[in-house]
PDB file of C-alpha atoms and ligand atoms in Angstrom:
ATOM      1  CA  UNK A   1     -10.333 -10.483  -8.774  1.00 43.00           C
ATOM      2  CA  UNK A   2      -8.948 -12.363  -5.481  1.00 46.00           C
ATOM      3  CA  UNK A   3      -6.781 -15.705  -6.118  1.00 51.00           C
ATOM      4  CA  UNK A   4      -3.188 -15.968  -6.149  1.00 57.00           C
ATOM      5  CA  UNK A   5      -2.207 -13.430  -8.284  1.00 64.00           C
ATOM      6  CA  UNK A   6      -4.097 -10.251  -6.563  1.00 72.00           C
ATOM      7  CA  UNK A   7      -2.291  -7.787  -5.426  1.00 66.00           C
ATOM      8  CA  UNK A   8      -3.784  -5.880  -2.773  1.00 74.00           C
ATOM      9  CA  UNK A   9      -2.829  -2.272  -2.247  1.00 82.00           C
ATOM     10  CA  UNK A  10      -1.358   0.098  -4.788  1.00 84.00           C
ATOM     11  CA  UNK A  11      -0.114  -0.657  -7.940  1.00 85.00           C
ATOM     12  CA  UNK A  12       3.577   0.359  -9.126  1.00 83.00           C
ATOM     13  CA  UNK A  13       3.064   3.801 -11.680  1.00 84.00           C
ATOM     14  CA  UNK A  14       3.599   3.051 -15.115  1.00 83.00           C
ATOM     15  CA  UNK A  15       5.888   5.721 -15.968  1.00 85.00           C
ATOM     16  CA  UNK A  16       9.347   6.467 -13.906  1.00 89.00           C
ATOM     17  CA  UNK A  17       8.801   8.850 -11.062  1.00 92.00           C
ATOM     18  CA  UNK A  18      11.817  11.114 -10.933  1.00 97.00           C
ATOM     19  CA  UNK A  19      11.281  13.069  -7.384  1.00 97.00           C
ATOM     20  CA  UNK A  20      15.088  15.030  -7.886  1.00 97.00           C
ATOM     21  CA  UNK A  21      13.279  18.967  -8.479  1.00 97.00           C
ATOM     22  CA  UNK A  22      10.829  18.386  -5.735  1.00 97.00           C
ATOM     23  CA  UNK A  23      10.470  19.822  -2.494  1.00 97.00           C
ATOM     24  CA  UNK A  24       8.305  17.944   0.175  1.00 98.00           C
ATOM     25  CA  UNK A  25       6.649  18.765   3.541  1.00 98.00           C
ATOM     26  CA  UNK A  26       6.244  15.845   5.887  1.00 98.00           C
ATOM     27  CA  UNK A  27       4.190  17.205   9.304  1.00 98.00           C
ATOM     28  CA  UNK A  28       3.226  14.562  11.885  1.00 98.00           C
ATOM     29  CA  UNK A  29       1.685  14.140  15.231  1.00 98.00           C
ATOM     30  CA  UNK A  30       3.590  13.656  18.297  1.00 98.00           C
ATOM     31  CA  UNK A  31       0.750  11.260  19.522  1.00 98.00           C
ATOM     32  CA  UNK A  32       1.767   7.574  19.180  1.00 98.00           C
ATOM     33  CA  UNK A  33       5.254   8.560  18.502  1.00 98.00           C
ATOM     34  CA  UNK A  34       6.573   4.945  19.027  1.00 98.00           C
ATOM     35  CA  UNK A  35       4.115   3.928  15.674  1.00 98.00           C
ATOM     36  CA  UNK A  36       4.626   7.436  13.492  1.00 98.00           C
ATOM     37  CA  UNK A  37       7.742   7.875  13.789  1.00 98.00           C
ATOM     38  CA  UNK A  38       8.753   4.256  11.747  1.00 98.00           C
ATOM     39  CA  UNK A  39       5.447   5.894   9.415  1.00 98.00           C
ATOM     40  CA  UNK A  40       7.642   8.984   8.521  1.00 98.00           C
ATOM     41  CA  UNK A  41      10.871   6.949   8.102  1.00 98.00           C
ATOM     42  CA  UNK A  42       9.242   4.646   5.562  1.00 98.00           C
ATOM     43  CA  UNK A  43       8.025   8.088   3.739  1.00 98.00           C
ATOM     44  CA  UNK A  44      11.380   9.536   3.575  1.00 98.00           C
ATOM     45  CA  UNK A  45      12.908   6.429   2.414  1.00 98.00           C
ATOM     46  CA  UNK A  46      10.491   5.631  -0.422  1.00 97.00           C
ATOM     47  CA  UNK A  47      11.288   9.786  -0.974  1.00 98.00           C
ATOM     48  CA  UNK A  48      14.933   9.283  -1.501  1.00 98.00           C
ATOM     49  CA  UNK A  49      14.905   5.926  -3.699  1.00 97.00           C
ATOM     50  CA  UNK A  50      12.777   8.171  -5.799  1.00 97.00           C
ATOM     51  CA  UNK A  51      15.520  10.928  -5.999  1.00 98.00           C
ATOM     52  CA  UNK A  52      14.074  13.760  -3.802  1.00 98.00           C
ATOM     53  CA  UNK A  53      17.207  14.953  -1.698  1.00 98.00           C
ATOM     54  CA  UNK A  54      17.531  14.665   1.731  1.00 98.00           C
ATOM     55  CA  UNK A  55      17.650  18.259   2.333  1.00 97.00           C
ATOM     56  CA  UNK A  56      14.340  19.014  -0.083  1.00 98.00           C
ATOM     57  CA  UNK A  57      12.280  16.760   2.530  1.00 98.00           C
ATOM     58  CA  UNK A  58      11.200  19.176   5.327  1.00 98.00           C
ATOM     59  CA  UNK A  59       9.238  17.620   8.992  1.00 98.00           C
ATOM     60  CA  UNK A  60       7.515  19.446  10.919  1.00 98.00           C
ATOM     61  CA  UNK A  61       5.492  17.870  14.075  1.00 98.00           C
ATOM     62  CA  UNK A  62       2.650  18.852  16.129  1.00 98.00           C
ATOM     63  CA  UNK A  63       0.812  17.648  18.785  1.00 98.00           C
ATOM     64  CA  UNK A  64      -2.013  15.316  17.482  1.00 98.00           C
ATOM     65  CA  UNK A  65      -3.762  14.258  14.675  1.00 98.00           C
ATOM     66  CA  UNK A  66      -6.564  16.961  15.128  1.00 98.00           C
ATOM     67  CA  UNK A  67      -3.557  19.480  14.058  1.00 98.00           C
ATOM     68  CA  UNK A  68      -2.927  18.165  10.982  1.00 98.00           C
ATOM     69  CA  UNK A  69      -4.555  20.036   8.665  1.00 98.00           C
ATOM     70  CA  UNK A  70      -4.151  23.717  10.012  1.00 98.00           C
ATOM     71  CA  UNK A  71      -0.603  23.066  10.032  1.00 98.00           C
ATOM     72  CA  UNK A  72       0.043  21.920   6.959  1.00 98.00           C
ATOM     73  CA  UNK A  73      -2.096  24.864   5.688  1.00 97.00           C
ATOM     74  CA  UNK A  74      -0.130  27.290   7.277  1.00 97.00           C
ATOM     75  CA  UNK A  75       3.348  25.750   5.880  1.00 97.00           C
ATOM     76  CA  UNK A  76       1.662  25.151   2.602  1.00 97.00           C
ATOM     77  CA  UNK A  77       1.007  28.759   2.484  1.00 96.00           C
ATOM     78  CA  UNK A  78       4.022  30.158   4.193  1.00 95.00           C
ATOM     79  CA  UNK A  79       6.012  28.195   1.446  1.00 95.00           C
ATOM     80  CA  UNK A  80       3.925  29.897  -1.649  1.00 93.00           C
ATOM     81  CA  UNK A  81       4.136  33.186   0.283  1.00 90.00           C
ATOM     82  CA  UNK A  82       8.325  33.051   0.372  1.00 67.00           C
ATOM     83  CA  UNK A  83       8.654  32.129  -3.316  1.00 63.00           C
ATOM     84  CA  UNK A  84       6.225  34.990  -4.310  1.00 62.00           C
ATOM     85  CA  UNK A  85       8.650  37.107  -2.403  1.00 64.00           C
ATOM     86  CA  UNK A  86      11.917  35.607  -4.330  1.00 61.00           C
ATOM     87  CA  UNK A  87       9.978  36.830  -7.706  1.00 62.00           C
ATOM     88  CA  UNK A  88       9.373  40.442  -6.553  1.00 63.00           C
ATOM     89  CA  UNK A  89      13.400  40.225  -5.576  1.00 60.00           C
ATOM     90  CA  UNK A  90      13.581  39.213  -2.302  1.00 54.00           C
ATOM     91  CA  UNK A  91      17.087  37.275  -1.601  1.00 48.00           C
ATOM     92  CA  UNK A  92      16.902  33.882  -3.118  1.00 45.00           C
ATOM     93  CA  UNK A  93      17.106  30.581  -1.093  1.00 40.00           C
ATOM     94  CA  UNK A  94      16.812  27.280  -1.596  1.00 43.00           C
ATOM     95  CA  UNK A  95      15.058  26.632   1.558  1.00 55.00           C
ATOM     96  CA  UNK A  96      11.895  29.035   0.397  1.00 66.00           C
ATOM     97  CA  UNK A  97      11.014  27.236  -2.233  1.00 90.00           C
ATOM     98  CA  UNK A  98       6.795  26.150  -2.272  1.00 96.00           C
ATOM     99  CA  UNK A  99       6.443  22.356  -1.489  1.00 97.00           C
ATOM    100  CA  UNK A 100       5.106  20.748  -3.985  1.00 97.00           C
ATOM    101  CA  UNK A 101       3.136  17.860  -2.099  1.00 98.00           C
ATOM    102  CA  UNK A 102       2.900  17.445   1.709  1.00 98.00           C
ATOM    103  CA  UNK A 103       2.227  14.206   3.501  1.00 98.00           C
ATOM    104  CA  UNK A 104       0.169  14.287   6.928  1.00 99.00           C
ATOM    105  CA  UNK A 105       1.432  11.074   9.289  1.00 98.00           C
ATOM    106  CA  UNK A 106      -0.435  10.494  12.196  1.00 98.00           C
ATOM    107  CA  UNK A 107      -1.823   6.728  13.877  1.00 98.00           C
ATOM    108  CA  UNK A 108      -5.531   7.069  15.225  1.00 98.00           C
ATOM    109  CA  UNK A 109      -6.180   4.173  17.591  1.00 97.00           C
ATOM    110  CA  UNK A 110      -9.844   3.253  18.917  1.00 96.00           C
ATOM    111  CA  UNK A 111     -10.663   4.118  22.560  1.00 92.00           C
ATOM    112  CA  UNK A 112     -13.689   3.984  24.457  1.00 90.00           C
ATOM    113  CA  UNK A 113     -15.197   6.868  23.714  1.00 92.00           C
ATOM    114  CA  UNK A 114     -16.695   8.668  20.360  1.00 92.00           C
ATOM    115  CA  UNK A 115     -13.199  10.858  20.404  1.00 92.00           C
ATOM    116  CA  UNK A 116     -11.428   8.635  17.378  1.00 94.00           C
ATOM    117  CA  UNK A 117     -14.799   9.616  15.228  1.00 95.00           C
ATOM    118  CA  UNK A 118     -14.551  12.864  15.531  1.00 97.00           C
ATOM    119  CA  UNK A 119     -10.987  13.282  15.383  1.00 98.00           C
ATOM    120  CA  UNK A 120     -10.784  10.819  12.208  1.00 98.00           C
ATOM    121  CA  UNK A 121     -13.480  12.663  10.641  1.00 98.00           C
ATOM    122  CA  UNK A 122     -11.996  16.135  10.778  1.00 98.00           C
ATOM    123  CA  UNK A 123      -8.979  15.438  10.197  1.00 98.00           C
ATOM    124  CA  UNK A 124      -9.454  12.914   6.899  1.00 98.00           C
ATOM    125  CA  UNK A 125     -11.932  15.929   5.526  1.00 98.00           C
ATOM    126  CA  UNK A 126      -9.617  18.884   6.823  1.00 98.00           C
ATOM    127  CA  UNK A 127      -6.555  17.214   4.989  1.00 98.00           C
ATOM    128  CA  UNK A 128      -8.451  16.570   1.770  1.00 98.00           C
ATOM    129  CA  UNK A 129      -9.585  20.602   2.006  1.00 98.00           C
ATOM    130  CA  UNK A 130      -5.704  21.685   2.253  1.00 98.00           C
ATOM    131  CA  UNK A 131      -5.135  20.133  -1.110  1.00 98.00           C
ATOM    132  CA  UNK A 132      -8.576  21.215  -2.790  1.00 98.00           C
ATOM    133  CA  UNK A 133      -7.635  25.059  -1.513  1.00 97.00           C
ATOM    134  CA  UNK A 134      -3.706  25.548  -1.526  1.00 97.00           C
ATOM    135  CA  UNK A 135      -3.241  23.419  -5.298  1.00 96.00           C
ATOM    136  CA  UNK A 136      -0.658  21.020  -3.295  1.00 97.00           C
ATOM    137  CA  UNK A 137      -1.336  17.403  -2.819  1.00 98.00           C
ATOM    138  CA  UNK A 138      -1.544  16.510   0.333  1.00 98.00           C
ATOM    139  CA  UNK A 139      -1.200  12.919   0.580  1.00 98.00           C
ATOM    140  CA  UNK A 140      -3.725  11.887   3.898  1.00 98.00           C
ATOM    141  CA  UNK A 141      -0.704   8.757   6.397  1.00 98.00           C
ATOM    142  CA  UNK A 142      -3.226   8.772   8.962  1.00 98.00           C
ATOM    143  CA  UNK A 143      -3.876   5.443   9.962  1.00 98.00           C
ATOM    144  CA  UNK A 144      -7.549   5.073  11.456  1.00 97.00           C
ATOM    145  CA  UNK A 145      -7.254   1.745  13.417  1.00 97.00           C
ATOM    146  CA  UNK A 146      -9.673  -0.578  16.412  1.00 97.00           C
ATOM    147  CA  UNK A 147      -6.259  -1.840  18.054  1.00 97.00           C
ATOM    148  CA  UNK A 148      -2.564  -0.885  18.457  1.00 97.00           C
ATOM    149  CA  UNK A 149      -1.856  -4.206  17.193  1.00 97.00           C
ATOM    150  CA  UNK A 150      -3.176  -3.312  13.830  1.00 97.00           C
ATOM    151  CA  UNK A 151      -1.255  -0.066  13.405  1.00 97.00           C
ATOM    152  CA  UNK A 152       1.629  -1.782  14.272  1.00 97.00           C
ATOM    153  CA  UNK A 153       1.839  -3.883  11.442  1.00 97.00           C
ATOM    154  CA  UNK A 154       0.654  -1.342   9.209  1.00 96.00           C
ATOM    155  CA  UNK A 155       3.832   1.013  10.695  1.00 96.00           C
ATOM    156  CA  UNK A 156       5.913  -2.301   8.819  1.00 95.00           C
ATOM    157  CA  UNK A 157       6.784  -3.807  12.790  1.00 96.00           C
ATOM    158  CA  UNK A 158       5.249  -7.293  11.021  1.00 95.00           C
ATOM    159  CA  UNK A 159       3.847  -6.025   8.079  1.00 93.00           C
ATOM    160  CA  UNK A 160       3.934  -3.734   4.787  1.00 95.00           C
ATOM    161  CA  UNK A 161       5.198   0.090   6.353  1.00 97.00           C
ATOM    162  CA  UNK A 162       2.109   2.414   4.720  1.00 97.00           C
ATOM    163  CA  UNK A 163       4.818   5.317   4.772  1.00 98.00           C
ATOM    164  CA  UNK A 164       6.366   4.226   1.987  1.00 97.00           C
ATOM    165  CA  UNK A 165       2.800   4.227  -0.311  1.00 97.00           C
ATOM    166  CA  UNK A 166       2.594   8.122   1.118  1.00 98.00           C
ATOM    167  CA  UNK A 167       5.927   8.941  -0.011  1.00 98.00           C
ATOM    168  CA  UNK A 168       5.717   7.452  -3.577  1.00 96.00           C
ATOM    169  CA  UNK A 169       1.946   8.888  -3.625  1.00 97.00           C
ATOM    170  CA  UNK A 170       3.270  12.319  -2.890  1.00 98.00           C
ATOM    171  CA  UNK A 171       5.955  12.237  -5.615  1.00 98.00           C
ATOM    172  CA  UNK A 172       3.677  10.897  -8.018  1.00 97.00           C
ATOM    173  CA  UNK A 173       1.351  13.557  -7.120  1.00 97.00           C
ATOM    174  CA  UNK A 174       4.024  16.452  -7.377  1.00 97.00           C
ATOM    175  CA  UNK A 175       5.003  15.230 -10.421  1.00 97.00           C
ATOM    176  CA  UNK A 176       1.137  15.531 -11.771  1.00 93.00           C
ATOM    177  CA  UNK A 177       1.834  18.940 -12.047  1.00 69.00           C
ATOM    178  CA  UNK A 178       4.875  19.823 -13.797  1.00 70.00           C
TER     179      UNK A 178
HETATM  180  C1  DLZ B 201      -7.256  13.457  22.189  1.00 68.24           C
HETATM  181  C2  DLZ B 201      -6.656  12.433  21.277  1.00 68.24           C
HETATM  182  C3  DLZ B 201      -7.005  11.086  21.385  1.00 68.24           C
HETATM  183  C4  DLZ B 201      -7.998  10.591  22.385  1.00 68.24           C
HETATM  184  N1  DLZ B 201      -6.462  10.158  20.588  1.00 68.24           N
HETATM  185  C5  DLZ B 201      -5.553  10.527  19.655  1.00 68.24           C
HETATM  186  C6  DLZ B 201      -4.954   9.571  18.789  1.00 68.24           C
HETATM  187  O1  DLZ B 201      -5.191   8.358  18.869  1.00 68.24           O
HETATM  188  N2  DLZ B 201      -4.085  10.024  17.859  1.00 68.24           N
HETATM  189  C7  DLZ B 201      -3.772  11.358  17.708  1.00 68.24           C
HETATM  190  O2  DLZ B 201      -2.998  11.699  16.808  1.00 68.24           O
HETATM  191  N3  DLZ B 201      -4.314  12.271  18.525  1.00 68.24           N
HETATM  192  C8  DLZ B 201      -5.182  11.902  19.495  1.00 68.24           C
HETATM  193  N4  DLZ B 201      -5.736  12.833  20.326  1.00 68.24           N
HETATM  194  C9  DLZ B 201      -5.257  14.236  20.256  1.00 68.24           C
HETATM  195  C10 DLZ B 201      -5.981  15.110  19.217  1.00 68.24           C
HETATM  196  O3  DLZ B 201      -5.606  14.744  17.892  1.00 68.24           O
HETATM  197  C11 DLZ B 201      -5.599  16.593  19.431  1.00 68.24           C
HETATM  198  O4  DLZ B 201      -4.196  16.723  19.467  1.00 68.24           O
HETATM  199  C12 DLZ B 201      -6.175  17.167  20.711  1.00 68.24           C
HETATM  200  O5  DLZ B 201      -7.555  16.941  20.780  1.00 68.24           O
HETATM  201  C13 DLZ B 201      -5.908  18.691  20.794  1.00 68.24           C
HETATM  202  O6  DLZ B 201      -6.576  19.380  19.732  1.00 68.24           O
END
């Protein structure tokens, strides 16, 4: 380990990820737009090169990173709860298919006060319990950081975008499955 050759973060997938059947739920925060919203772009790009259409990658935002969880819950489940409906012959569409992985983008930054602790703590554990109890990854883009400066860079404004890890993570993830 370490040297030249190391290459930190993820590793490429050895097999070819082929994202063209999936359907994917992005939901992010509202808070720190000006650093998520570059997050979610570098997710949906990494989505497309890896074939999931345009139209098959669904946002949804709320208000901070505290929200994360119960609303991708809620959309997680709404989604199972239409296609159950389209097999007891409710009218078919596209759009109500389940998602097969969901990615939660949100940028926690520091203050002065124990607030990013608790926040980062129930949100990292509340996204990880939306996977355990729905079956759907759920791919945690919340970047817990001391100083805007670092989630800058990590939002790929002078450094590697972490969106695009979440969006090949959640394909990779989806694909676990089928
Ligand atoms: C309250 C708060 C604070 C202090 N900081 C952040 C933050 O850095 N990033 C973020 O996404 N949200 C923050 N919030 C808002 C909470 O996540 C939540 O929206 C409110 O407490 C309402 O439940």
């Amino acid at each position: 380990m370490g040297g030249d050759d190391f290459h930190k973060g993820v590793k490429q997938p050895s097999t070819k990820l082929d994202g063209s059947a999936l359907r994917i739920l992005i939901v992010h925060t509202r808070w720190n737009s000006e650093i998520v919203d570059p997050l979610v772009e570098g997710s949906i790009t990494a989505l497309v090169n890896y074939g999931v259409k345009r139209e098959n990658i669904i946002l949804r935002d709320v208000p901070g990173a505290f929200e994360l969880p119960s609303a991708a819950l809620r959309l997680i489940r709404q989604s199972q709860g239409q296609s159950q409906n389209l097999l007891m012959g409710s009218p078919q569409v596209s759009s109500a298919m389940p998602f097969d992985a969901a990615i939660c983008v949100g940028v926690l930054i520091k203050g002065s006060t124990m607030h990013f602790e608790y926040i980062a703590d129930a949100t990292s554990h509340g996204i990880m319990k939306v996977g355990l109890d729905t079956g759907v990854p759920v791919i945690f883009g919340v970047l817990t950081c001391l100083t805007e400066e670092q989630a800058t860079q990590r939002a790929g404004m002078g450094g590697h975008n972490h969106g695009a890890d979440w969006g090949s993570a959640a394909v990779e993830m989806a694909l676990l499955g089928l």
